[in-house]
Short mmCIF file of C-alpha atoms in Angstrom, two decimals:
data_model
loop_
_atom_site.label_atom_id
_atom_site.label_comp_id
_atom_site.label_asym_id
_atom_site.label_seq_id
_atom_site.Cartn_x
_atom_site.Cartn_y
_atom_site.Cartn_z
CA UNK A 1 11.77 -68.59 67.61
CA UNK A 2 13.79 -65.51 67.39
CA UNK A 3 11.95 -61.91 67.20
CA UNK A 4 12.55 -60.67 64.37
CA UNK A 5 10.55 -57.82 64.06
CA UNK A 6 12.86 -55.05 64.52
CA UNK A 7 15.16 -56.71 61.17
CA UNK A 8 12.34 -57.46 59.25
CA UNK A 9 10.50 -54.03 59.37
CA UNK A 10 12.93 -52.19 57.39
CA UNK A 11 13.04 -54.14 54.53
CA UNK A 12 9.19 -53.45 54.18
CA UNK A 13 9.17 -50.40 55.27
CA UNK A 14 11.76 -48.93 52.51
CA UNK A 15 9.18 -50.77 50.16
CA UNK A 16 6.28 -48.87 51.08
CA UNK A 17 7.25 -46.16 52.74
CA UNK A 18 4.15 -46.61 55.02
CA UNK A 19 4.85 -47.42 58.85
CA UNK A 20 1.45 -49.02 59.23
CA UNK A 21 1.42 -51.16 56.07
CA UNK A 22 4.97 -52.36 56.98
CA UNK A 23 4.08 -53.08 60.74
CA UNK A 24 1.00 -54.85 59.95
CA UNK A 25 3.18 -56.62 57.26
CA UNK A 26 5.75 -58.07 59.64
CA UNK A 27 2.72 -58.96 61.94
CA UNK A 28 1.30 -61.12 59.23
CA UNK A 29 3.97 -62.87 58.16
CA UNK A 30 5.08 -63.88 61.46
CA UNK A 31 1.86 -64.91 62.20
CA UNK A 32 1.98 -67.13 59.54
CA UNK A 33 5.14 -68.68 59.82
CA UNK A 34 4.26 -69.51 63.44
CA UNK A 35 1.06 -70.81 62.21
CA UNK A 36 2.05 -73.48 59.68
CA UNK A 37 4.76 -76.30 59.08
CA UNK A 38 8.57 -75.69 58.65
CA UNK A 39 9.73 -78.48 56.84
CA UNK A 40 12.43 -77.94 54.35
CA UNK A 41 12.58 -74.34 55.20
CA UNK A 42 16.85 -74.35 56.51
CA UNK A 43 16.94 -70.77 56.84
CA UNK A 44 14.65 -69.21 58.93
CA UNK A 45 16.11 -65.56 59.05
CA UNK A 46 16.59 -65.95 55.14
CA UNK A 47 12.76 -67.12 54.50
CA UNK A 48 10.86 -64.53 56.68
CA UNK A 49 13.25 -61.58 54.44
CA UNK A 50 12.00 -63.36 51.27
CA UNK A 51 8.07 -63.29 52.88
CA UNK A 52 8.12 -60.06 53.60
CA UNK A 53 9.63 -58.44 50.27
CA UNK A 54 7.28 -60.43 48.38
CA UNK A 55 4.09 -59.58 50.38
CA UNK A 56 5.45 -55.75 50.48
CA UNK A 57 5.65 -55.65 46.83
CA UNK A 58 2.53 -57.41 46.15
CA UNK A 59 0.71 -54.34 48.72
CA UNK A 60 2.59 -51.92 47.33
CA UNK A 61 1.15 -52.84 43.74
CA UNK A 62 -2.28 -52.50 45.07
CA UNK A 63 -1.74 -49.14 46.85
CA UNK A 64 -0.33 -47.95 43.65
CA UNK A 65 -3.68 -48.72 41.53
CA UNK A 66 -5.64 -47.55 44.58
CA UNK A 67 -4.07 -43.74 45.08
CA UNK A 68 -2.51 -42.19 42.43
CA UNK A 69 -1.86 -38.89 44.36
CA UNK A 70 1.54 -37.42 42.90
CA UNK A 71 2.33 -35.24 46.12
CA UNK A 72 1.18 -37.88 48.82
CA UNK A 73 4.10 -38.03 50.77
CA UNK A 74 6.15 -41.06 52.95
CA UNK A 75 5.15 -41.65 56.29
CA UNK A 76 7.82 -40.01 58.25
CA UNK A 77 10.20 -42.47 60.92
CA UNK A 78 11.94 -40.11 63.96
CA UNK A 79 15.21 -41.31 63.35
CA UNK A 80 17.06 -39.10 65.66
CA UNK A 81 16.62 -41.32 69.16
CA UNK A 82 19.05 -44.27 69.91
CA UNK A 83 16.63 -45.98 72.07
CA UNK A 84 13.89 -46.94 69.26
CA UNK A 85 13.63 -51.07 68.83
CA UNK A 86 13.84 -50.25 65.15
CA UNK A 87 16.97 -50.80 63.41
CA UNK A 88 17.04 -47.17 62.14
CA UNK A 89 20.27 -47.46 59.90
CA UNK A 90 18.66 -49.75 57.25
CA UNK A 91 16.01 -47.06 56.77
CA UNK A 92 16.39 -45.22 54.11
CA UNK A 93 16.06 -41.41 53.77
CA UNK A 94 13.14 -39.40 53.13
CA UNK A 95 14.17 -38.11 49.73
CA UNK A 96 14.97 -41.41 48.14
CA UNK A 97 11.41 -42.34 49.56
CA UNK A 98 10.31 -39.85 47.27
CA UNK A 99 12.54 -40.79 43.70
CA UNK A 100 11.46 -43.97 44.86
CA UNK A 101 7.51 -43.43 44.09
CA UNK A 102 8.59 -43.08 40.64
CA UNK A 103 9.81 -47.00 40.22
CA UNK A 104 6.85 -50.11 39.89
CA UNK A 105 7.50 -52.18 43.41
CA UNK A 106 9.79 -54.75 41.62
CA UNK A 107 12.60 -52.04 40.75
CA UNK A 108 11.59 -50.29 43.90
CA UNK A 109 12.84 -53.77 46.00
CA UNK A 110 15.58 -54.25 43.62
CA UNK A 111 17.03 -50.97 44.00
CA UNK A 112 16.63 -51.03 47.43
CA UNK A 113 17.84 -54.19 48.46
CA UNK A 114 21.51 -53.48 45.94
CA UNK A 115 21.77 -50.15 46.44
CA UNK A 116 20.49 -49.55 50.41
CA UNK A 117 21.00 -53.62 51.36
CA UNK A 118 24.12 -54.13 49.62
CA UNK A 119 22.74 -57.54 48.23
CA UNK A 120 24.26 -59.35 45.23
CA UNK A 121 22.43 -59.49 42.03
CA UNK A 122 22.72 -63.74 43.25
CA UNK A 123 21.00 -62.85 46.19
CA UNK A 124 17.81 -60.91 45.20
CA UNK A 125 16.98 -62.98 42.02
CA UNK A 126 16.86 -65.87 44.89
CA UNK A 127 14.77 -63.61 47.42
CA UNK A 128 12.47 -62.72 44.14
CA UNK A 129 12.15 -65.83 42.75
CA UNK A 130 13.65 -64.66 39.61
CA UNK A 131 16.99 -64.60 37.42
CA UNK A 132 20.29 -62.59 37.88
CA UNK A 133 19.89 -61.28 34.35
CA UNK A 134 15.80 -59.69 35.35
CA UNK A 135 17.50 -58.94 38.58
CA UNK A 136 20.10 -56.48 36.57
CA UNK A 137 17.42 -55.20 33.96
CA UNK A 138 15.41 -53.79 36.70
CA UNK A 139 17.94 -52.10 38.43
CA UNK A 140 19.39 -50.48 35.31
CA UNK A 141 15.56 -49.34 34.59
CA UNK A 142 15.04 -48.23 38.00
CA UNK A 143 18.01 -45.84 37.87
CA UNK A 144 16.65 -44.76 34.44
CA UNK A 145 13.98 -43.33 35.46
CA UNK A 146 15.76 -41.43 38.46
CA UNK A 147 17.79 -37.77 37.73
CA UNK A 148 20.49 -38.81 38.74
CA UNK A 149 21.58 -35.38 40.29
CA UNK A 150 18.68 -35.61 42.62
CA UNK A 151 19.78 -39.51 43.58
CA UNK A 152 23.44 -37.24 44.43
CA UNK A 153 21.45 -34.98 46.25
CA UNK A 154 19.64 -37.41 48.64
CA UNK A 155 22.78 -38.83 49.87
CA UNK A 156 23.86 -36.03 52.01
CA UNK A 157 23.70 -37.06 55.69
CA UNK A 158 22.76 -34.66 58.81
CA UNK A 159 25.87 -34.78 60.12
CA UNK A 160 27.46 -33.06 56.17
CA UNK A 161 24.60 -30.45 56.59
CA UNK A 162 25.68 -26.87 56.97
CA UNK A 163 26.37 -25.79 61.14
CA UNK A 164 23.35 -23.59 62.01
CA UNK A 165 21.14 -24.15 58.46
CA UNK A 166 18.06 -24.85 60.69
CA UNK A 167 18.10 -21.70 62.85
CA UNK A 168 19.06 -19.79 60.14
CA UNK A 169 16.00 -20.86 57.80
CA UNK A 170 13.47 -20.65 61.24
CA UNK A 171 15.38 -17.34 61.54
CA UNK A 172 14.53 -16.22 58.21
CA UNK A 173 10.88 -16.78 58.67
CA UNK A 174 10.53 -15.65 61.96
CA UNK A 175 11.97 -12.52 61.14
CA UNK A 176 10.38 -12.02 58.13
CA UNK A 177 13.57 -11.68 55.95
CA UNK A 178 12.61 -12.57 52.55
CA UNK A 179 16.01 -11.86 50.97
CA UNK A 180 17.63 -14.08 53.84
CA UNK A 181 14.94 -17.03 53.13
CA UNK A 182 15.16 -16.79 49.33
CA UNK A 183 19.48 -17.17 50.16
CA UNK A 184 18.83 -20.52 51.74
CA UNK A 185 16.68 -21.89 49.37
CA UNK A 186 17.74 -23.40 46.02
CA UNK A 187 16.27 -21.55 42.77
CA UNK A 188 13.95 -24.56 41.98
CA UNK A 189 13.27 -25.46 44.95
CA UNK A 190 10.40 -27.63 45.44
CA UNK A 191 7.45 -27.25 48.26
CA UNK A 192 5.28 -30.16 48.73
CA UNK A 193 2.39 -30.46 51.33
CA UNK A 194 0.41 -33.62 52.40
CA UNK A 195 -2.65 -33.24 53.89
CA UNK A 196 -3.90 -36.61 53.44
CA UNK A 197 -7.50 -37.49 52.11
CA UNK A 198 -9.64 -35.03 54.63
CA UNK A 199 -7.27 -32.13 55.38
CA UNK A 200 -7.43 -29.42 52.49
CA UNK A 201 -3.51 -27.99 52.46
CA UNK A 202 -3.54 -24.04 51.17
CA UNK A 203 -0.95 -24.98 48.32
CA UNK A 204 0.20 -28.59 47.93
CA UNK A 205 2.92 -27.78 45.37
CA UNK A 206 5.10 -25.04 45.01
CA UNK A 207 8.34 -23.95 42.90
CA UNK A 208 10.89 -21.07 42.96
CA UNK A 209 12.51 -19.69 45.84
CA UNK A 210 10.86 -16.71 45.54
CA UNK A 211 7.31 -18.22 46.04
CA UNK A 212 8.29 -20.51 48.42
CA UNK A 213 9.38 -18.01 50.47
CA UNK A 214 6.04 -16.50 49.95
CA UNK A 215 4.21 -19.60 51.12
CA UNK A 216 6.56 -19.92 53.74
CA UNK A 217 6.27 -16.26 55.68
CA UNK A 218 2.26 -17.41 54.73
CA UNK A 219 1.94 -20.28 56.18
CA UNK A 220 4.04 -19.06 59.43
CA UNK A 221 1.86 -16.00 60.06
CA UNK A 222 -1.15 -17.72 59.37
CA UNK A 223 -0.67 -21.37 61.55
CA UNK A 224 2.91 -21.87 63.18
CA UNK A 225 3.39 -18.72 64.73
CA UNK A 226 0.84 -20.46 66.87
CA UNK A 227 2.59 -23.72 67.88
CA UNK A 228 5.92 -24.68 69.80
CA UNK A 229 8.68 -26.28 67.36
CA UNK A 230 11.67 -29.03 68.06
CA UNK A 231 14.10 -29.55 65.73
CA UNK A 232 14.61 -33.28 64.73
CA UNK A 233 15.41 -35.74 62.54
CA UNK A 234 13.44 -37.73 59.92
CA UNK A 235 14.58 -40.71 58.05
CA UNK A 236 18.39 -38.96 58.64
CA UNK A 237 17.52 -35.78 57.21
CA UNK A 238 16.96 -31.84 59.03
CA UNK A 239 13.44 -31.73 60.53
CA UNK A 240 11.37 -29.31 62.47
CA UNK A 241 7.87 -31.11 64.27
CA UNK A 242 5.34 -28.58 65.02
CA UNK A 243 2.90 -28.99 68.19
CA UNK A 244 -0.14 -27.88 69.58
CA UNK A 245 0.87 -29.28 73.21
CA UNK A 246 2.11 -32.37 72.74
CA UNK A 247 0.57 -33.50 69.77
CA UNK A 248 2.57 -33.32 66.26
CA UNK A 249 0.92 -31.19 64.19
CA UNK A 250 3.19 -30.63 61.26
CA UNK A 251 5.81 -32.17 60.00
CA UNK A 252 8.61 -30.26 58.13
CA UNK A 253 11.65 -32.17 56.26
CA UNK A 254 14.01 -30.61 54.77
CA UNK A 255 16.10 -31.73 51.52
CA UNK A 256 19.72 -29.85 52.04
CA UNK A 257 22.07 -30.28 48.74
CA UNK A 258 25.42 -31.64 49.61
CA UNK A 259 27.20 -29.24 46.90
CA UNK A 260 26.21 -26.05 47.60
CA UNK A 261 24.18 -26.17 51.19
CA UNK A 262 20.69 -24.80 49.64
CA UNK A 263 17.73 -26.40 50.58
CA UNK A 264 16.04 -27.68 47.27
CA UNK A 265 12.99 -29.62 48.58
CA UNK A 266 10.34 -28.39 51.24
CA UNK A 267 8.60 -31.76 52.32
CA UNK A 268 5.38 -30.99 54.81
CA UNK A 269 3.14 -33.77 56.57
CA UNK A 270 -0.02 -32.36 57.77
CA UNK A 271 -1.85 -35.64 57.19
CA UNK A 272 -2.52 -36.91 60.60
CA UNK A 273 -2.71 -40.35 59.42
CA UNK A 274 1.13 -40.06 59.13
CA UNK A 275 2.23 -38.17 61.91
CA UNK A 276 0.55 -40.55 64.19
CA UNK A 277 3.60 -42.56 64.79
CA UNK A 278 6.22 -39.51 65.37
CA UNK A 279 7.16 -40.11 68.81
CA UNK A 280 6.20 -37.48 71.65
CA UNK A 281 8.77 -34.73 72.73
CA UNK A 282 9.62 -35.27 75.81
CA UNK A 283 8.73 -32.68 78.80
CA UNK A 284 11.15 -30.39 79.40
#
């Protein structure tokens, strides 16, 4: 039997937006097909996508009556290295993980699979068990409920962010230039910190450039001025990983608007939980 472990992952993955429910989800359902008979089953590739989907959106409905936490945050994916056995292009990036939270798992998988998968309408009511006419409704509902000038927004791609945006923002905070920091930093800007279930976070949301700037000079003075940074790249979008040697400490993603360059969403993982699976910087 092929491995297909690096395909399958994404697809649950994208679903949950948890690397550890969509490892152990993969696991399981190869497990399982290797475990039991494959009569009438003609396409293998085909079935194990339609396994996983299905057992992604039936976790995903249990997380969702289980934690109802509106600023717990993805589980970040390094998507900068080449060398990963992931197929990082079919994940998707960290701010549609968030507008995703706000679809049920259903439109979630829908949207994903049309929008991110390029799938027909044909080919997810077959994967879902369902009709091309359900298949429609709940992608029309699922982009309902998203602003769709934030779904804009979460398009742009690294390489479309603005040359030297990252050292001008550390820059800003290092220096302690307010009026610099507030310039970078969209007028609604939105701060959210995840600290998980047993790390208390000084202020989980924020708005307003002006007191996220605050928070941000804070939070600087009072724990990174104390750690070594690296710039990265999470789920495709402007990171910076914070250390205490080499162990990831902090995890800040950045949300850079493709119209005007500002930075209008502050995402930061503190949860170690999460940062578990961000992979080590190499020595220098």
């Amino acid at each position: 039997m092929k491995d297909y472990r690096n395909l399958l992952f994404p697809y649950a993955y994208n679903i949950l937006g948890s690397w550890e429910d969509a490892k152990d989800i993969v696991q399981d359902v190869l497990s399982s097909y290797l475990t039991t008979p494959h009569e009438g089953i003609q396409n293998e590739k085909g079935y194990l996508i339609r396994s996983v989907i299905n057992t992604a959106i039936n976790v995903k409905n249990k997380k969702k009556k289980l934690v109802r936490e509106s600023n717990s945050l993805p589980e970040p994916i390094a998507t900068e290295r080449a060398d990963t056995n992931i197929n990082l292009s079919d994940i998707v990036s960290y701010s549609l993980l968030i507008l995703l939270e706000q679809l049920n798992p259903k439109e979630r998988a829908v949207f994903i699979l049309k929008e991110g998968f390029n799938y027909s309408h044909e080919e997810i009511a077959d994967l879902l068990s369902s009709t091309v006419e359900n298949s429609r409704k709940l992608l029309s509902r699922a982009k309902s409920k998203i602003n769709p000038t934030l779904l804009t927004q979460q398009k742009v791609h690294k390489d479309s962010v603005p040359d030297g945006i990252l050292d001008k923002y550390v820059e800003a905070i290092r220096s302690r230039d307010m009026k610099m920091l507030e310039n970078l930093l969209a007028e609604d800007i939105v701060f959210v910190a995840d600290g998980g279930k047993n790390l208390n976070v000084f202020k989980k949301i924020c708005t307003g450039n002006t007191a996220v700037s605050d928070l941000l000079l804070y939070t600087y003075e009072k724990y990174h001025i104390h750690f070594s940074s690296q710039y990265t790249e999470i789920n495709h979008q402007p990171a910076i990983l914070y250390y205490i040697g080499d162990q990831v400490k902090v995890c800040q993603v950045l949300s850079i608007s493709p119209d005007n360059g500002k930075i209008f969403r502050i995402s930061i993982i503190i949860d170690p939980e999460k940062l578990k699976n961000i992979w080590i910087r190499e020595k220098d």
